[in-house]
Coordinates of C-alpha atoms in Angstrom, one line a residue:
M1 CA -15.2 3.1 0.4
H2 CA -11.5 3.3 0.3
R3 CA -9.1 1.3 -1.8
V4 CA -5.4 0.7 -1.6
C5 CA -3.5 1.3 -4.8
D6 CA 0.2 0.4 -5.2
G7 CA 0.5 1.8 -8.7
K8 CA 1.3 -1.7 -10.2
P9 CA -0.1 -2.9 -13.5
L10 CA -3.6 -4.1 -13.6
P11 CA -3.0 -7.9 -13.5
G12 CA -1.4 -7.7 -10.0
R13 CA -4.1 -5.3 -8.8
Q14 CA -6.8 -7.7 -10.0
A15 CA -5.2 -10.8 -8.5
A16 CA -5.1 -9.0 -5.1
G17 CA -8.7 -7.9 -5.5
R18 CA -10.1 -11.4 -5.9
L19 CA -9.9 -11.9 -2.2
G20 CA -10.0 -8.3 -1.2
L21 CA -6.8 -8.9 0.3
G22 CA 0.7 5.8 -7.3
A23 CA 12.3 24.4 -15.5
I24 CA 15.7 24.3 -16.1
G25 CA 17.0 20.8 -16.3
V26 CA 20.3 21.6 -18.1
A27 CA 21.1 24.5 -15.8
L28 CA 20.4 22.5 -12.7
A29 CA 23.9 21.3 -12.0
L30 CA 23.3 20.7 -8.4
A31 CA 26.1 19.9 -6.0
V32 CA 23.6 17.7 -4.3
A33 CA 24.3 16.0 -1.0
S34 CA 20.6 15.2 -0.3
V35 CA 17.4 16.0 -2.0
S36 CA 14.9 14.9 0.6
Q37 CA 13.5 18.4 0.9
A38 CA 12.9 18.7 -2.9
Y39 CA 11.0 15.4 -2.8
A40 CA 8.9 16.7 0.1
A41 CA 7.8 19.6 -2.1
Q42 CA 7.0 17.3 -5.1
A43 CA 3.5 18.3 -6.3
V44 CA 0.9 15.9 -7.7
N45 CA -0.5 17.5 -10.8
L46 CA -4.1 16.7 -11.5
G47 CA -6.1 17.8 -14.5
P48 CA -9.6 19.5 -14.5
E49 CA -12.4 17.5 -13.0
R50 CA -14.4 15.2 -15.3
S51 CA -17.9 14.5 -14.2
H52 CA -19.8 11.4 -15.1
P53 CA -23.5 11.2 -14.1
A54 CA -24.6 8.4 -11.8
G55 CA -27.9 7.6 -10.1
D56 CA -29.6 9.4 -7.3
L57 CA -27.3 9.9 -4.2
P58 CA -24.2 7.8 -5.1
Y59 CA -22.5 6.9 -1.8
S60 CA -19.4 4.9 -2.5
V61 CA -16.9 4.4 -5.3
E62 CA -15.1 1.2 -6.2
T63 CA -12.7 0.3 -9.1
A64 CA -12.2 -3.0 -10.8
D65 CA -11.9 -4.6 -14.2
L66 CA -15.5 -5.8 -14.6
N67 CA -15.4 -6.9 -18.3
G68 CA -11.9 -8.4 -18.6
D69 CA -10.4 -5.8 -20.9
R70 CA -7.6 -4.9 -18.5
V71 CA -9.1 -1.4 -18.0
L72 CA -10.4 -0.3 -14.7
D73 CA -14.1 0.4 -14.4
I74 CA -16.1 2.2 -11.8
V75 CA -19.0 1.0 -9.6
T76 CA -21.1 3.2 -7.3
P77 CA -24.3 2.3 -5.4
N78 CA -27.1 4.9 -5.5
T79 CA -29.0 5.0 -2.2
V80 CA -32.1 6.9 -3.4
S81 CA -32.5 5.4 -6.9
H82 CA -32.1 1.9 -5.4
D83 CA -29.5 0.7 -7.9
V84 CA -25.8 0.5 -8.7
S85 CA -24.2 2.4 -11.6
V86 CA -21.5 0.7 -13.7
L87 CA -19.2 3.0 -15.7
L88 CA -17.0 1.0 -18.1
G89 CA -13.6 2.5 -18.6
R90 CA -12.1 3.2 -22.1
G91 CA -8.5 3.1 -20.9
D92 CA -7.8 6.8 -21.4
G93 CA -9.4 7.9 -18.2
S94 CA -12.8 8.4 -19.8
F95 CA -15.9 6.2 -19.2
R96 CA -19.0 5.1 -21.0
P97 CA -22.3 6.3 -19.7
A98 CA -23.5 4.6 -16.6
V99 CA -25.6 1.5 -16.8
N100 CA -27.8 0.9 -13.7
F101 CA -28.6 -2.4 -12.1
P102 CA -31.3 -2.9 -9.4
A103 CA -29.9 -3.2 -5.9
G104 CA -32.5 -3.4 -3.1
K105 CA -34.0 -0.5 -1.2
G106 CA -31.0 1.5 -0.1
P107 CA -27.6 0.4 -1.5
R108 CA -24.8 2.2 0.4
T109 CA -21.4 0.5 0.0
A110 CA -20.2 -1.9 -2.8
V111 CA -17.1 -4.1 -3.0
T112 CA -15.9 -6.1 -5.9
T113 CA -14.4 -9.6 -5.9
D114 CA -15.1 -13.0 -7.5
L115 CA -17.6 -14.5 -5.0
D116 CA -18.5 -17.6 -6.9
E117 CA -15.0 -18.3 -8.3
D118 CA -16.0 -18.4 -12.0
G119 CA -13.4 -15.9 -13.0
R120 CA -15.9 -13.0 -13.2
I121 CA -16.0 -10.1 -10.8
D122 CA -19.2 -10.0 -8.6
L123 CA -20.6 -7.3 -6.4
A124 CA -21.5 -7.3 -2.7
V125 CA -23.6 -4.3 -1.6
S126 CA -24.8 -3.2 1.8
D127 CA -28.5 -2.3 1.8
V128 CA -29.0 0.3 4.6
F129 CA -32.8 0.4 4.4
D130 CA -33.5 -3.4 4.1
R131 CA -31.2 -4.9 6.8
A132 CA -29.4 -6.8 4.1
V133 CA -26.2 -7.5 2.2
L134 CA -26.8 -8.1 -1.5
V135 CA -24.8 -10.3 -3.8
L136 CA -24.9 -9.5 -7.6
R137 CA -23.2 -12.0 -9.8
G138 CA -21.2 -10.6 -12.7
D139 CA -21.5 -11.8 -16.3
G140 CA -17.9 -10.9 -17.2
R141 CA -19.0 -8.2 -19.6
G142 CA -19.7 -5.5 -17.0
G143 CA -23.3 -6.6 -16.3
F144 CA -24.8 -8.0 -13.1
G145 CA -27.7 -10.3 -12.3
P146 CA -30.5 -9.8 -9.8
P147 CA -29.4 -9.4 -6.2
A148 CA -29.5 -12.3 -3.8
R149 CA -30.3 -11.2 -0.3
L150 CA -28.3 -12.0 2.9
P151 CA -29.8 -10.9 6.2
A152 CA -28.0 -8.2 8.1
G153 CA -28.4 -6.1 11.2
D154 CA -30.0 -2.6 11.5
Q155 CA -28.5 -0.1 9.0
P156 CA -25.6 -2.2 7.4
R157 CA -23.2 0.4 6.0
N158 CA -19.5 0.0 5.2
L159 CA -18.5 -3.4 3.8
I160 CA -15.2 -5.2 3.1
T161 CA -14.2 -8.5 1.6
R162 CA -11.3 -10.7 2.7
D163 CA -10.5 -14.4 3.4
F164 CA -11.1 -14.4 7.2
D165 CA -11.1 -18.2 7.7
R166 CA -8.1 -18.9 5.3
D167 CA -10.0 -21.4 3.2
G168 CA -9.3 -19.6 -0.1
H169 CA -12.9 -18.3 -0.5
A170 CA -13.9 -14.7 -0.3
D171 CA -15.8 -13.7 2.9
L172 CA -17.6 -10.5 3.8
A173 CA -17.7 -8.2 6.9
V174 CA -20.2 -5.3 7.4
V175 CA -20.8 -2.7 10.1
N176 CA -24.4 -2.8 11.3
R177 CA -24.5 0.8 12.5
R178 CA -27.5 0.9 14.7
E179 CA -26.6 -2.4 16.5
D180 CA -22.9 -1.5 17.1
E181 CA -21.7 -4.7 15.7
V182 CA -19.8 -6.3 12.8
G183 CA -21.5 -9.1 10.9
V184 CA -19.1 -11.6 9.3
Y185 CA -20.3 -13.8 6.4
L186 CA -18.0 -16.8 5.6
G187 CA -18.1 -17.6 1.9
R188 CA -18.5 -21.1 0.4
G189 CA -16.8 -20.2 -2.9
D190 CA -20.0 -20.6 -4.9
G191 CA -21.5 -17.2 -4.2
T192 CA -23.4 -18.3 -1.1
F193 CA -22.5 -17.6 2.5
A194 CA -23.0 -19.1 5.9
A195 CA -25.4 -17.3 8.3
P196 CA -23.7 -14.1 9.6
V197 CA -22.0 -14.1 13.0
T198 CA -21.9 -10.8 14.8
Y199 CA -19.2 -9.2 17.0
A200 CA -19.7 -6.2 19.3
A201 CA -18.0 -2.9 18.3
G202 CA -18.7 0.6 19.5
N203 CA -20.9 1.7 22.4
R204 CA -24.6 2.3 21.9
L205 CA -24.7 4.2 25.1
A206 CA -22.5 6.9 23.6
V207 CA -25.1 7.9 21.0
G208 CA -28.3 5.9 21.5
E209 CA -30.3 4.5 18.7
D210 CA -28.3 6.2 15.9
G211 CA -25.4 3.9 16.4
D212 CA -21.7 4.2 17.1
A213 CA -19.7 1.8 14.9
Y214 CA -19.4 3.2 11.4
D215 CA -16.4 2.0 9.3
L216 CA -14.0 -1.0 9.3
D217 CA -10.9 -2.4 7.6
S218 CA -8.9 -5.5 8.0
A219 CA -5.2 -6.5 8.1
D220 CA -3.0 -8.9 10.0
F221 CA -2.1 -6.5 12.8
D222 CA -0.2 -9.0 15.0
R223 CA 1.5 -10.9 12.1
D224 CA 0.2 -14.3 13.2
G225 CA -1.2 -15.1 9.8
R226 CA -4.8 -14.4 10.9
L227 CA -6.7 -11.3 9.7
D228 CA -7.9 -8.9 12.3
L229 CA -10.5 -6.1 12.2
A230 CA -10.3 -2.4 13.0
V231 CA -13.6 -0.5 13.6
A232 CA -14.1 3.3 13.8
N233 CA -16.7 4.3 16.3
R234 CA -18.0 7.8 15.4
A235 CA -19.7 8.7 18.7
S236 CA -17.4 7.3 21.3
N237 CA -14.5 8.7 19.3
N238 CA -12.3 5.6 19.4
L239 CA -11.0 2.8 17.3
S240 CA -11.7 -0.8 18.2
I241 CA -9.3 -3.7 17.4
L242 CA -10.9 -7.2 17.0
P243 CA -8.1 -9.8 16.8
G244 CA -8.9 -12.7 14.4
N245 CA -8.8 -16.4 15.4
G246 CA -8.1 -17.5 11.8
D247 CA -11.3 -19.5 11.5
G248 CA -13.5 -16.4 10.7
S249 CA -14.2 -15.6 14.3
F250 CA -13.0 -12.6 16.2
R251 CA -12.5 -11.6 19.9
A252 CA -12.7 -8.3 21.7
G253 CA -9.5 -6.3 21.8
A254 CA -8.2 -2.9 22.7
N255 CA -9.8 0.5 22.1
Y256 CA -7.7 3.6 21.0
P257 CA -8.9 7.2 21.3
V258 CA -9.0 9.2 18.1
G259 CA -10.3 12.6 17.0
R260 CA -13.9 13.8 17.0
T261 CA -16.4 11.9 14.9
P262 CA -14.2 9.3 13.1
F263 CA -16.0 8.3 9.9
D264 CA -13.3 6.2 8.2
V265 CA -10.5 3.8 9.0
T266 CA -8.1 2.4 6.5
A267 CA -5.0 0.2 6.8
G268 CA -1.6 0.8 5.2
D269 CA 2.1 0.7 5.8
F270 CA 2.9 4.4 6.4
N271 CA 6.4 4.0 7.8
R272 CA 7.7 1.2 5.6
D273 CA 8.4 -1.3 8.4
R274 CA 6.1 -3.9 6.9
N275 CA 3.8 -3.8 9.9
P276 CA 0.2 -2.7 9.2
D277 CA -0.7 0.8 10.3
L278 CA -4.0 2.6 10.5
A279 CA -5.3 6.0 9.4
V280 CA -8.6 7.4 10.8
G281 CA -10.5 10.3 9.3
N282 CA -12.0 12.6 11.9
L283 CA -14.8 14.6 10.4
D284 CA -15.5 17.1 13.2
S285 CA -12.0 17.6 14.5
K286 CA -10.8 18.0 10.9
S287 CA -7.7 15.8 11.2
I288 CA -6.4 12.3 10.4
S289 CA -5.2 10.1 13.3
I290 CA -2.3 7.9 12.5
F291 CA -1.6 4.7 14.4
L292 CA 1.7 2.9 13.8
G293 CA 1.6 -0.8 14.3
N294 CA 4.4 -2.7 15.9
G295 CA 3.5 -6.1 14.3
A296 CA 2.4 -7.4 17.7
G297 CA -1.2 -6.2 17.5
T298 CA -0.8 -2.9 19.3
F299 CA -0.4 0.6 18.0
A300 CA 1.3 3.9 18.9
R301 CA -0.6 7.0 18.0
I302 CA 1.5 9.9 16.6
P303 CA 0.4 13.5 16.3
D304 CA -2.6 13.9 14.1
Q305 CA -1.9 14.7 10.4
G306 CA -3.8 16.7 7.8
K307 CA -5.0 19.5 10.1
G308 CA -8.1 21.1 8.5
V309 CA -9.1 18.0 6.5
A310 CA -12.6 17.0 7.4
A311 CA -12.1 13.5 6.1
F312 CA -15.3 11.6 5.4
T313 CA -13.5 8.7 3.6
L314 CA -9.8 7.9 2.9
A315 CA -7.9 6.1 0.2
V316 CA -4.3 4.9 0.2
A317 CA -2.1 5.1 -2.9
D318 CA 1.4 6.2 -3.9
F319 CA 0.5 9.3 -5.8
D320 CA 4.0 10.7 -6.2
A321 CA 5.6 7.3 -7.0
D322 CA 8.3 7.6 -4.3
G323 CA 7.6 4.2 -2.7
R324 CA 5.9 5.8 0.3
Q325 CA 2.2 5.5 0.8
D326 CA 0.1 8.7 0.5
L327 CA -3.4 9.5 1.6
A328 CA -6.4 11.0 -0.2
A329 CA -9.5 12.2 1.5
V330 CA -12.8 13.6 0.6
N331 CA -13.8 16.6 2.7
N332 CA -17.5 16.4 3.2
A333 CA -17.6 19.8 5.0
N334 CA -14.1 21.3 4.4
T335 CA -14.5 25.1 4.6
R336 CA -10.9 25.6 3.6
Y337 CA -12.0 25.0 0.0
V338 CA -14.4 27.5 -1.5
A339 CA -17.3 25.4 -2.9
R340 CA -19.3 26.3 -5.9
K341 CA -22.6 25.1 -4.5
E342 CA -24.4 24.7 -1.2
Y343 CA -22.3 22.0 0.3
P344 CA -18.5 22.7 0.5
G345 CA -16.2 19.9 -0.3
S346 CA -13.0 18.9 -2.0
A347 CA -10.5 16.0 -2.4
S348 CA -7.2 16.4 -0.6
I349 CA -3.9 14.6 -1.2
L350 CA -1.4 14.2 1.6
L351 CA 2.0 12.9 0.5
G352 CA 3.6 10.5 2.9
R353 CA 7.2 11.0 4.2
G354 CA 7.7 7.3 4.9
D355 CA 7.9 7.7 8.7
G356 CA 4.2 7.8 9.3
T357 CA 3.8 11.5 8.9
F358 CA 2.4 13.4 5.9
G359 CA 2.9 16.7 4.2
K360 CA 0.5 19.6 3.9
P361 CA -2.7 18.6 2.1
S362 CA -3.3 19.9 -1.4
D363 CA -7.0 20.5 -2.3
H364 CA -8.7 19.6 -5.7
A365 CA -12.1 20.6 -6.9
V366 CA -14.6 17.7 -7.2
G367 CA -18.4 17.5 -7.3
T368 CA -20.8 18.6 -4.7
R369 CA -20.7 17.0 -1.2
P370 CA -18.3 14.1 -2.0
V371 CA -18.7 11.1 0.3
A372 CA -16.3 8.5 -1.1
I373 CA -12.9 8.3 -2.9
A374 CA -10.7 5.8 -4.7
G375 CA -7.1 6.2 -5.8
D376 CA -6.3 4.0 -8.8
D377 CA -4.7 4.0 -12.3
L378 CA -7.7 4.9 -14.4
D379 CA -5.9 5.8 -17.7
R380 CA -3.2 3.0 -17.7
D381 CA -0.2 5.4 -17.4
G382 CA 1.1 3.6 -14.3
R383 CA 0.1 6.5 -12.0
A384 CA -2.6 6.8 -9.4
D385 CA -5.6 9.0 -10.4
L386 CA -8.6 10.0 -8.2
A387 CA -12.3 9.2 -8.4
T388 CA -15.0 10.5 -6.0
A389 CA -18.7 9.8 -5.5
N390 CA -20.6 13.1 -4.9
R391 CA -24.0 12.7 -3.2
E392 CA -25.5 16.1 -4.0
S393 CA -24.4 16.5 -7.6
D394 CA -25.3 12.8 -8.3
D395 CA -22.1 12.1 -10.2
I396 CA -18.6 10.6 -10.2
T397 CA -15.6 13.0 -10.5
V398 CA -12.5 11.7 -12.1
L399 CA -9.2 13.6 -11.7
L400 CA -6.3 12.3 -13.9
R401 CA -2.6 13.0 -13.6
T402 CA -1.3 15.6 -16.1
D403 CA 2.4 15.2 -15.4
P404 CA 4.8 14.2 -18.1
G405 CA 5.6 10.4 -18.3
L406 CA 8.8 9.3 -16.7
S407 CA 9.7 5.7 -16.3
L408 CA 12.8 4.0 -14.7
S409 CA 13.9 0.4 -14.4
A410 CA 17.1 -1.5 -13.6
S411 CA 18.6 -4.1 -15.9
R412 CA 19.3 -6.3 -12.9
S413 CA 17.2 -5.9 -9.8
R414 CA 19.0 -8.6 -7.6
L415 CA 22.7 -8.5 -7.2
T416 CA 25.5 -9.9 -5.1
W417 CA 28.1 -7.4 -3.9
P418 CA 29.9 -5.8 -5.7
G419 CA 27.6 -6.1 -8.6
T420 CA 26.3 -3.2 -10.7
T421 CA 23.2 -2.5 -12.7
T422 CA 22.2 -0.3 -15.6
L423 CA 19.5 2.3 -15.0
R424 CA 17.3 3.1 -17.9
G425 CA 14.0 4.9 -18.6
R426 CA 11.9 7.0 -20.9
L427 CA 10.7 10.6 -20.7
T428 CA 7.6 11.6 -22.6
S429 CA 5.0 14.3 -22.7
A430 CA 1.6 13.8 -21.1
H431 CA 0.4 12.6 -24.5
G432 CA 3.2 10.0 -24.9
D433 CA 5.6 11.9 -27.3
P434 CA 9.3 11.7 -26.6
L435 CA 10.8 14.8 -24.9
V436 CA 14.0 15.0 -26.9
G437 CA 16.9 17.1 -25.8
R438 CA 16.0 17.2 -22.1
R439 CA 18.0 15.8 -19.2
V440 CA 17.0 13.8 -16.2
L441 CA 18.6 13.6 -12.8
L442 CA 19.1 10.2 -11.2
Y443 CA 19.0 9.7 -7.4
R444 CA 19.4 6.8 -5.0
R445 CA 18.2 6.2 -1.5
P446 CA 19.7 3.2 0.4
W447 CA 17.1 1.8 2.8
V448 CA 19.7 1.9 5.6
R449 CA 20.2 5.7 5.2
G450 CA 16.9 7.1 4.1
A451 CA 18.0 10.2 2.1
F452 CA 18.2 10.6 -1.7
T453 CA 21.5 11.6 -3.2
R454 CA 22.8 11.9 -6.7
V455 CA 23.8 8.7 -8.4
P456 CA 27.6 8.8 -9.1
G457 CA 28.7 8.7 -12.7
Q458 CA 26.2 10.9 -14.4
P459 CA 27.0 14.3 -15.9
D460 CA 26.5 17.2 -13.6
A461 CA 23.7 18.6 -15.8
G462 CA 21.9 15.2 -15.8
T463 CA 21.6 12.2 -18.0
P464 CA 20.7 13.2 -21.6
V465 CA 17.4 11.9 -23.2
A466 CA 17.9 10.3 -26.7
A467 CA 15.8 10.9 -29.8
D468 CA 13.4 8.1 -28.9
G469 CA 12.9 9.6 -25.4
T470 CA 15.1 7.0 -23.6
F471 CA 18.0 7.5 -21.3
R472 CA 20.4 5.1 -19.5
L473 CA 23.3 5.1 -17.0
A474 CA 25.5 2.0 -16.6
G475 CA 27.5 1.0 -13.6
A476 CA 25.1 1.9 -10.8
R477 CA 26.1 0.1 -7.6
P478 CA 23.5 -0.1 -4.8
E479 CA 24.2 0.0 -1.1
W480 CA 22.3 -2.9 0.3
T481 CA 18.7 -2.6 -1.0
T482 CA 18.4 0.8 -2.7
D483 CA 15.6 2.9 -4.2
Y484 CA 16.5 4.6 -7.5
R485 CA 14.5 7.4 -8.9
A486 CA 14.6 9.7 -12.0
R487 CA 13.5 13.3 -11.8
F488 CA 12.8 15.9 -14.6
V489 CA 12.6 19.3 -13.1
G490 CA 10.6 21.0 -15.9
D491 CA 11.6 23.6 -18.4
R492 CA 10.8 27.0 -19.8
A493 CA 8.7 25.4 -22.5
G494 CA 6.0 24.8 -19.9
T495 CA 6.7 21.1 -19.3
R496 CA 6.0 20.3 -15.7
A497 CA 8.4 18.7 -13.3
V498 CA 7.9 15.0 -12.7
A499 CA 9.5 12.1 -10.8
S500 CA 9.5 8.5 -11.9
P501 CA 8.2 5.6 -9.9
L502 CA 11.0 3.9 -7.9
A503 CA 13.2 1.2 -9.3
V504 CA 14.2 -1.0 -6.3
V505 CA 17.5 -2.9 -6.6
E506 CA 18.3 -5.5 -3.9
Q507 CA 21.9 -6.5 -3.2
R508 CA 23.1 -9.4 -1.1
P509 CA 26.4 -9.3 0.7
R510 CA 29.1 -11.7 -0.2
I511 CA 30.0 -13.7 2.9
T512 CA 33.3 -15.7 3.4
L513 CA 34.2 -18.2 6.0
K514 CA 37.6 -19.7 6.8
V515 CA 37.9 -22.7 9.2
G516 CA 40.9 -24.6 7.9
R517 CA 40.5 -28.1 6.4
T518 CA 43.2 -30.1 8.2
D519 CA 42.4 -32.5 10.9
L520 CA 42.4 -31.1 14.5
R521 CA 43.3 -33.2 17.5
L522 CA 40.8 -33.1 20.4
G523 CA 41.9 -30.5 23.0
G524 CA 43.1 -28.1 20.3
S525 CA 41.4 -25.0 18.9
R526 CA 40.8 -23.4 15.6
A527 CA 40.3 -19.8 14.5
I528 CA 37.0 -19.3 12.7
T529 CA 37.1 -16.1 10.6
G530 CA 35.1 -14.5 7.9
L531 CA 34.2 -11.3 6.0
V532 CA 30.9 -9.7 5.0
S533 CA 32.0 -7.9 1.8
H534 CA 29.6 -4.9 1.8
H535 CA 29.0 -1.6 3.4
S536 CA 28.4 -2.1 7.0
H537 CA 27.0 -0.3 10.0
A538 CA 25.9 -0.9 13.5
G539 CA 23.1 -3.4 14.3
L540 CA 24.1 -6.2 11.9
F541 CA 24.9 -9.7 12.9
V542 CA 26.3 -13.0 11.4
T543 CA 25.3 -16.3 12.9
V544 CA 27.8 -19.2 12.6
V545 CA 26.1 -22.6 12.8
V546 CA 28.3 -25.5 14.0
R547 CA 27.3 -29.1 13.3
R548 CA 29.0 -32.3 14.5
D549 CA 28.2 -35.4 12.4
G550 CA 25.3 -33.6 10.9
A551 CA 23.6 -32.4 14.1
V552 CA 23.7 -28.8 15.3
V553 CA 25.8 -28.4 18.4
E554 CA 26.1 -24.6 18.6
E555 CA 24.9 -21.3 17.0
R556 CA 27.1 -18.3 17.7
R557 CA 25.7 -14.8 16.9
L558 CA 28.4 -12.3 16.2
A559 CA 27.9 -8.5 15.9
L560 CA 29.5 -6.8 12.9
D561 CA 29.1 -3.3 14.5
R562 CA 30.9 -1.1 12.1
E563 CA 33.4 -3.7 10.9
V564 CA 32.9 -6.1 8.1
D565 CA 34.9 -9.0 9.5
Y566 CA 34.1 -11.4 12.3
G567 CA 35.7 -14.3 14.0
F568 CA 36.1 -16.4 17.1
V569 CA 38.2 -19.3 18.4
Y570 CA 36.4 -22.7 18.5
R571 CA 37.5 -25.5 20.8
P572 CA 35.7 -28.8 20.0
R573 CA 34.6 -31.0 23.0
R574 CA 34.2 -34.3 21.2
P575 CA 35.7 -36.0 18.1
G576 CA 33.7 -36.1 14.9
D577 CA 33.2 -34.4 11.6
Y578 CA 32.5 -30.7 12.1
S579 CA 31.0 -28.4 9.6
F580 CA 30.4 -24.6 9.7
V581 CA 28.0 -22.3 7.9
A582 CA 28.0 -18.5 8.3
R583 CA 24.5 -17.0 7.9
F584 CA 23.6 -13.3 7.4
D585 CA 19.9 -13.1 8.4
G586 CA 19.1 -9.8 6.5
H587 CA 17.8 -7.7 9.3
P588 CA 16.9 -4.8 9.5
P589 CA 14.7 -4.2 6.4
G590 CA 16.7 -3.5 3.3
H591 CA 19.3 -6.2 4.0
L592 CA 18.9 -9.4 2.0
P593 CA 20.0 -12.7 3.7
N594 CA 22.9 -14.8 2.4
R595 CA 24.9 -17.7 3.7
T596 CA 28.1 -19.6 3.0
R597 CA 28.5 -23.2 1.8
P598 CA 29.3 -25.7 4.5
T599 CA 33.0 -26.1 5.2
G600 CA 34.8 -27.9 8.0
F601 CA 37.3 -30.3 9.4
R602 CA 37.6 -33.6 11.3
V603 CA 38.4 -33.7 15.1
I604 CA 40.4 -36.8 16.0
R605 CA 41.7 -38.2 19.3

């Protein structure tokens, strides 16, 4: 199964998981206007594969903190040995030997969440050979009790957990492959569930008894506060959207064509517009279909990405820490990579550009015939690593980042114009030792412009790294909401290039409003003027709200265009106490809202 990793520290990741819902620095004196191309070429450096034995035919991989030590562990269900393997993490990217727990007749997919709300992570597992979903309660130490059986349809496969009915309890949804349906189990919060309700997906006529519907994911596609479903149908080669009603039920929706034999669908925000998008892995057409959501429940398909990637499963993470979601895929039959054994396969990373498109895939060796992938921080260095489940070599492959460590933060992350902040960070080797004597380059990317440029005020050769590995630059002034990033370009000593995670600084505009305070006689008029003290550009508006004796009588929306001032002439129609508030609503994304204090005058006869 796929996971979404945002590269944040474990506490935030675990809280989200309860309900389901990453050479020559001194000589590089760049006269840089934009470095977007350099970032497009940024590589993700992964170390050699580390193999960890699992059971017989591991078929999915899930990460969670199972024993409360703030270190991610790995769970994989083994279809042939009828159990789940738990590999407890040590915090450095290595894992203890697998401990196996019985799990029915054919466990296929596992998800982790706290099903009985006792503060301990539990497991839900689809049992493909016993028409069941299994619940294994966790003991908080990495162990699990005997499975409790929930009835399912024929060949339940991929499984997710969310809160579909908005009652605060974890629910489950599973694809019953041979019945072309999704079964939804509403949780009671005590580890038990209501009887499943099924919803049609896929088309049995397209493939017969073998089934059509294969994978699913969930997000609020139409932004109505109710979770929806997306189902990949592997034979009819389409994607079904099932809008949610907010009570745990779903209705039929639109179908979208995809590539040949879609085996995976996963949700993300690939163009940073805060609307859920979808990625679909097409096994036979060796591509990834991208659907950009408009926030109204419909999608626009852009040209397929990752040509040559025979994606069996996908994972979403920010692997290069640039604030843009990337994709990772396991290639179950990817002949572009020369395999060592009978079944070719690899893991590919596709770096996102932030507009819904992705760069050329980079391939990485894993075990034999990988079938599942997860992107998460397995060694607690703040960067997304990879784990794959390999069905033929019966093991889990872990690939850790081998880049130097580079952090960046801002002393103040919320400002009012013209405020400034201090950028500071630390550069270390892959082993945590300070890289003394190097220099880092600092860049900024305002959300309203989209390209990285050098931060003013730093030396041409870059900001020096102190003896303790730290660096700082004071006086950085953002333009609206701005991404800041540090970059070390590598050196002749063999230290690789690395880019830091983003430091996001939000800046509110300062708004003024002048209306005059003296009384105005009825029939007269008054000039209402103001200023938005900030960088401006087309598409911004200020709304002036007019109240008489406390009641709203008018709202006037004024375009700023490329000016920062605004105004109009107001002629009251009735006597009374008038007050005015100017409000900047903060649209489009990257602009924070702000408003003035009420000010006004009295209108007399």
